[in-house]
Coordinates of C-alpha atoms in Angstrom, one line a residue:
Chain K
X1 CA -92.0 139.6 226.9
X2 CA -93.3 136.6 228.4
X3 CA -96.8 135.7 228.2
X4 CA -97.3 134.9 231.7
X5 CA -94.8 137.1 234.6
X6 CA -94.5 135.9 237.9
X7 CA -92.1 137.1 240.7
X8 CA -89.9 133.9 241.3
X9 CA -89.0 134.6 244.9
X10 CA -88.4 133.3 247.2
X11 CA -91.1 135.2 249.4
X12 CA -90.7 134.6 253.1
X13 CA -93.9 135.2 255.8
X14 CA -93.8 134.5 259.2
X15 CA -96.5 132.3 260.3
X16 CA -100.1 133.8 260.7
X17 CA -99.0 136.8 258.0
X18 CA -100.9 137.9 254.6
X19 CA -98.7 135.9 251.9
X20 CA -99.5 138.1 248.6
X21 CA -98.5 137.0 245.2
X22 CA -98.7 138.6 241.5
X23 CA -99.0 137.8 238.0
X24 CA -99.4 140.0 234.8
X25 CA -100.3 138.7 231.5
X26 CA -99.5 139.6 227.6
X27 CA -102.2 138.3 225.8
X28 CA -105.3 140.7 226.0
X29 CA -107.3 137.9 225.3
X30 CA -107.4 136.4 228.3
X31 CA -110.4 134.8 229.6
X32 CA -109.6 132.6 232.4
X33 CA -107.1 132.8 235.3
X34 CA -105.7 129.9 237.8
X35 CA -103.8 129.6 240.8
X36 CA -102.2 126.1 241.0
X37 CA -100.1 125.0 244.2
X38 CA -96.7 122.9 243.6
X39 CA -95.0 120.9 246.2
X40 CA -91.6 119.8 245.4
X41 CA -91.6 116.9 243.5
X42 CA -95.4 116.8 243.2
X43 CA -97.7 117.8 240.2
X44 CA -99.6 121.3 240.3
X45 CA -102.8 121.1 242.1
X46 CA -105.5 123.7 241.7
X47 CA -106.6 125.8 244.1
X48 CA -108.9 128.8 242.8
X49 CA -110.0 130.0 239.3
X50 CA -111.4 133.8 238.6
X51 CA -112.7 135.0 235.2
X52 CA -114.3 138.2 236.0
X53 CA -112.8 141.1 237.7
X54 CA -112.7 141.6 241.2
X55 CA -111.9 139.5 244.1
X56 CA -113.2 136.3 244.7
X57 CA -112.9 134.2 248.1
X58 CA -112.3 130.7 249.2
X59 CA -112.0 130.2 252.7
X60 CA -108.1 131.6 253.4
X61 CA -107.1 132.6 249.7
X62 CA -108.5 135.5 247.8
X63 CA -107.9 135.9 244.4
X64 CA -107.5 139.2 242.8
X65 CA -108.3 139.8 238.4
X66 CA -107.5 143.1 236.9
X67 CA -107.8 143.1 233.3
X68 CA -107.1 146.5 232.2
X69 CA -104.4 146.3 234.4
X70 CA -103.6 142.4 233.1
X71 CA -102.6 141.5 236.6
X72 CA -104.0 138.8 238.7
X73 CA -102.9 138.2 242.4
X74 CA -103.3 136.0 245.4
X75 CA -103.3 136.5 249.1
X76 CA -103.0 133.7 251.6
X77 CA -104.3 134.5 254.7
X78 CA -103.3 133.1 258.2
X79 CA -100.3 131.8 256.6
X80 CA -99.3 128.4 257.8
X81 CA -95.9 126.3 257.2
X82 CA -97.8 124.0 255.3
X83 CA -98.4 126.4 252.9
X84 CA -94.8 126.5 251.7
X85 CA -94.6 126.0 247.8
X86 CA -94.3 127.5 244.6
X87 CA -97.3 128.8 243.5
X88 CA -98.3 129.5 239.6
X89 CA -100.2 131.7 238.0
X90 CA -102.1 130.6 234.8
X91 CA -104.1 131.6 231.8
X92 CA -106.3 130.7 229.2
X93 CA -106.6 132.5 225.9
X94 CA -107.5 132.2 222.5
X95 CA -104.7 130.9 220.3
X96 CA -105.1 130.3 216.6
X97 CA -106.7 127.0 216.8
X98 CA -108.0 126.6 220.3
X99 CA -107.5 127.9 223.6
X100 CA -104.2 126.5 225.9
X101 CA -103.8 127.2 229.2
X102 CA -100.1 129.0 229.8
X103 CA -97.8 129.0 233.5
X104 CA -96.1 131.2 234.8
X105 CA -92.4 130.1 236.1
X106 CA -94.0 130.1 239.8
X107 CA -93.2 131.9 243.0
X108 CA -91.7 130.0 246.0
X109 CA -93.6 131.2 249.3
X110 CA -91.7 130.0 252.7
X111 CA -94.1 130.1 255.7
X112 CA -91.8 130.4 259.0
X113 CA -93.2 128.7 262.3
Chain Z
X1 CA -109.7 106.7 241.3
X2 CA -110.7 109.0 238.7
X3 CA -108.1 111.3 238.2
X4 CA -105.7 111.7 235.5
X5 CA -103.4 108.4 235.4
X6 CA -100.1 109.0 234.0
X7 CA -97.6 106.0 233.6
X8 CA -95.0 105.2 234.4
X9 CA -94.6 107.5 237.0
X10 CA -90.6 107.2 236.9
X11 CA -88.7 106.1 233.5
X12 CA -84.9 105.7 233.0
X13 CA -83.7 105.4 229.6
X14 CA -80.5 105.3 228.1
X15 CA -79.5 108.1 225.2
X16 CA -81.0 106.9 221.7
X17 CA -84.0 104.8 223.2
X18 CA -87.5 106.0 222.9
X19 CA -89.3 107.0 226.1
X20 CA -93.1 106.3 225.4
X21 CA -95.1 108.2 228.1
X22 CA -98.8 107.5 228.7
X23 CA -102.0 109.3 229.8
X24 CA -105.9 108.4 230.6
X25 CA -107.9 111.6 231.5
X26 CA -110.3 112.3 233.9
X27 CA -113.8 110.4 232.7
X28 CA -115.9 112.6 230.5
X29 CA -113.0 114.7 229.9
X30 CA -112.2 114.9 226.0
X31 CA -109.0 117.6 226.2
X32 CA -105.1 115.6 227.0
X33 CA -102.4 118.5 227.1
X34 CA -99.0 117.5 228.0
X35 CA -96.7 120.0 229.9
X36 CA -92.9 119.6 230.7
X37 CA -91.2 121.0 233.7
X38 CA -87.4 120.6 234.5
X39 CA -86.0 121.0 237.0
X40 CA -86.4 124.0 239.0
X41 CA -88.1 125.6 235.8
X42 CA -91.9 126.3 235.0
X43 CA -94.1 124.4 233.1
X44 CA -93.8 124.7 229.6
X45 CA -96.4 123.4 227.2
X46 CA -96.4 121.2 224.6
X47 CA -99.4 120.1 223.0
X48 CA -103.1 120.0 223.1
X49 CA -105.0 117.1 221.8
X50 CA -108.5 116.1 220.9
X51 CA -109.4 112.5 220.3
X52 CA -107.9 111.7 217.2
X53 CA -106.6 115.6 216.4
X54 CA -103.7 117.6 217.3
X55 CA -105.2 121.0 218.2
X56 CA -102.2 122.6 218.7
X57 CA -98.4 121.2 218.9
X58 CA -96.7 124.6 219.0
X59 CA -94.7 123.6 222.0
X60 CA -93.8 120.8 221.0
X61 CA -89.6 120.4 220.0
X62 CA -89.8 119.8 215.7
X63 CA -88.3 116.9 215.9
X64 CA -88.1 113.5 218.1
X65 CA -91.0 114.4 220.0
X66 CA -94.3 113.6 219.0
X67 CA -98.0 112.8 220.4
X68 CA -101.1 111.2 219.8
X69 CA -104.7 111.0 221.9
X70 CA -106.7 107.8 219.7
X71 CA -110.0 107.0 219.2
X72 CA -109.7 104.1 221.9
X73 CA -107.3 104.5 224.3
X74 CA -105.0 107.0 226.3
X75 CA -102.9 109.6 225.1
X76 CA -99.1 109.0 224.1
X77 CA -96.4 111.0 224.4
X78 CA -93.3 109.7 222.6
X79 CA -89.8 110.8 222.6
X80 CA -87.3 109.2 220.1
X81 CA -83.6 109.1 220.3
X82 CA -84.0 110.4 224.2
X83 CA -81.0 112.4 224.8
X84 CA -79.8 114.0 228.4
X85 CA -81.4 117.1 228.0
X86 CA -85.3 115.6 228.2
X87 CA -84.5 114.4 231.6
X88 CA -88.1 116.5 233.0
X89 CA -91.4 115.9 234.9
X90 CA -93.8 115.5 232.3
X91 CA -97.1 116.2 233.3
X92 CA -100.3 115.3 231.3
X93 CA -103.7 117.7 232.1
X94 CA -107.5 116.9 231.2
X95 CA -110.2 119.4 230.7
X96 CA -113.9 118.5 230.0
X97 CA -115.8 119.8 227.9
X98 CA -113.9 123.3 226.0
X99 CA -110.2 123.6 226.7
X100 CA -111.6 126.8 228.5
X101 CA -112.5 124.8 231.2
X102 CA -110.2 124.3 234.7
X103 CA -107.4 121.9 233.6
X104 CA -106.6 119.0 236.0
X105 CA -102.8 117.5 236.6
X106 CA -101.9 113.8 236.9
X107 CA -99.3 112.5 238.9
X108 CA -96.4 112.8 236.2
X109 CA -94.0 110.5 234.6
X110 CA -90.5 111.8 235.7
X111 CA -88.1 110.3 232.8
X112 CA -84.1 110.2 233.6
X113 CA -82.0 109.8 230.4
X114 CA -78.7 108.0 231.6

């Protein structure tokens, strides 16, 4: 099983739709969660961290933690074409020796005009 | 600019020369990990550094590959006897104060073994 499990895609929106996007997670441990955005040929760039459970907002995304589910999500809003990338999912756990943060294998997200 | 600096941003290198790859963290951050992504893959870690201590290398291929954050100085990610197969983004990541916090991404050194 792999530590982190996202959905590769591609997922296709039209414009102006809800994008939403999943994760799960292995390691019980857990303690933080990330959502990092990935243009082609770019590095990953953050865009919104959760640690408790819930839902927690930031202006068009929404991120989603569920830890007795392990499963972390996010929803993009208003969905524009300039949100097209691969999106990853990451967490930080306790490892023997220090905590490492660990990526999922992304999900691309097209945004139609 | 005080972001994560990576250099060089693009390396070619022929198979059985070393690739040294380098990276200055954010200010006031003391945690360098390096991550590799190829292409059209995840990113996959590799190590996790302190100054002057490995805290954990259990990405990291056993041999050829090895990494260092010094007392003075930024962190160096070498690669001996480069062969075709380490053609990859590597990407080096800061954190401040615990390697719980947020981790931040330089700009990557993209290395092309020829």
């Amino acid at each position: 099983q792999k530590e982190v499990e996202q959905n590769s895609g591609p997922l296709s929106v039209p414009e102006g739709a809800i994008a939403s996007l999943n994760c799960t997670y292995s390691d019980r441990g857990s303690q933080s969660f990330f959502w990092y955005r990935q243009y082609s040929g770019k590095s990953p760039e953050l865009i919104m961290f959760i640690y408790s459970n819930g839902d927690k907002e930031d202006g068009r995304f929404t991120a989603q933690l569920n830890k007795a589910s392990q499963y972390v999500s996010l929803l993009i809003r208003d969905s524009q074409p300039s949100d097209s990338a691969t999106y990853l999912c990451a967490v930080n756990g306790a490892n023997t020796g220090g905590f490492k943060t660990i990526f999922g294998a992304g999900t691309r997200l097209f945004v139609k005009a | 600019n005080a972001g994560v600096m990576q250099n060089p941003r693009h390396l070619v290198r022929r198979r059985g020369q070393e690739a040294r790859l380098r990276c200055s963290p954010m200010k006031g951050h003391s945690h360098v990990y390096w991550y590799r992504q190829l292409p059209e893959e995840g990113l996959k870690f590799m190590v996790y550094l302190q100054k002057e201590n490995i805290i954990d290398e259990s990405g990291m291929p056993k041999e050829r590959f090895s990494a260092e954050f010094p007392k003075e100085g930024p962190s160096i990610l070498r690669i001996q006897q480069v062969v075709r197969g380490d053609s990859a983004a590597y990407f080096c990541a800061s954190s401040p104060r615990t390697s719980e916090d947020t981790i931040y991404f330089g700009e990557g050194s993209w290395l092309t073994v020829v």
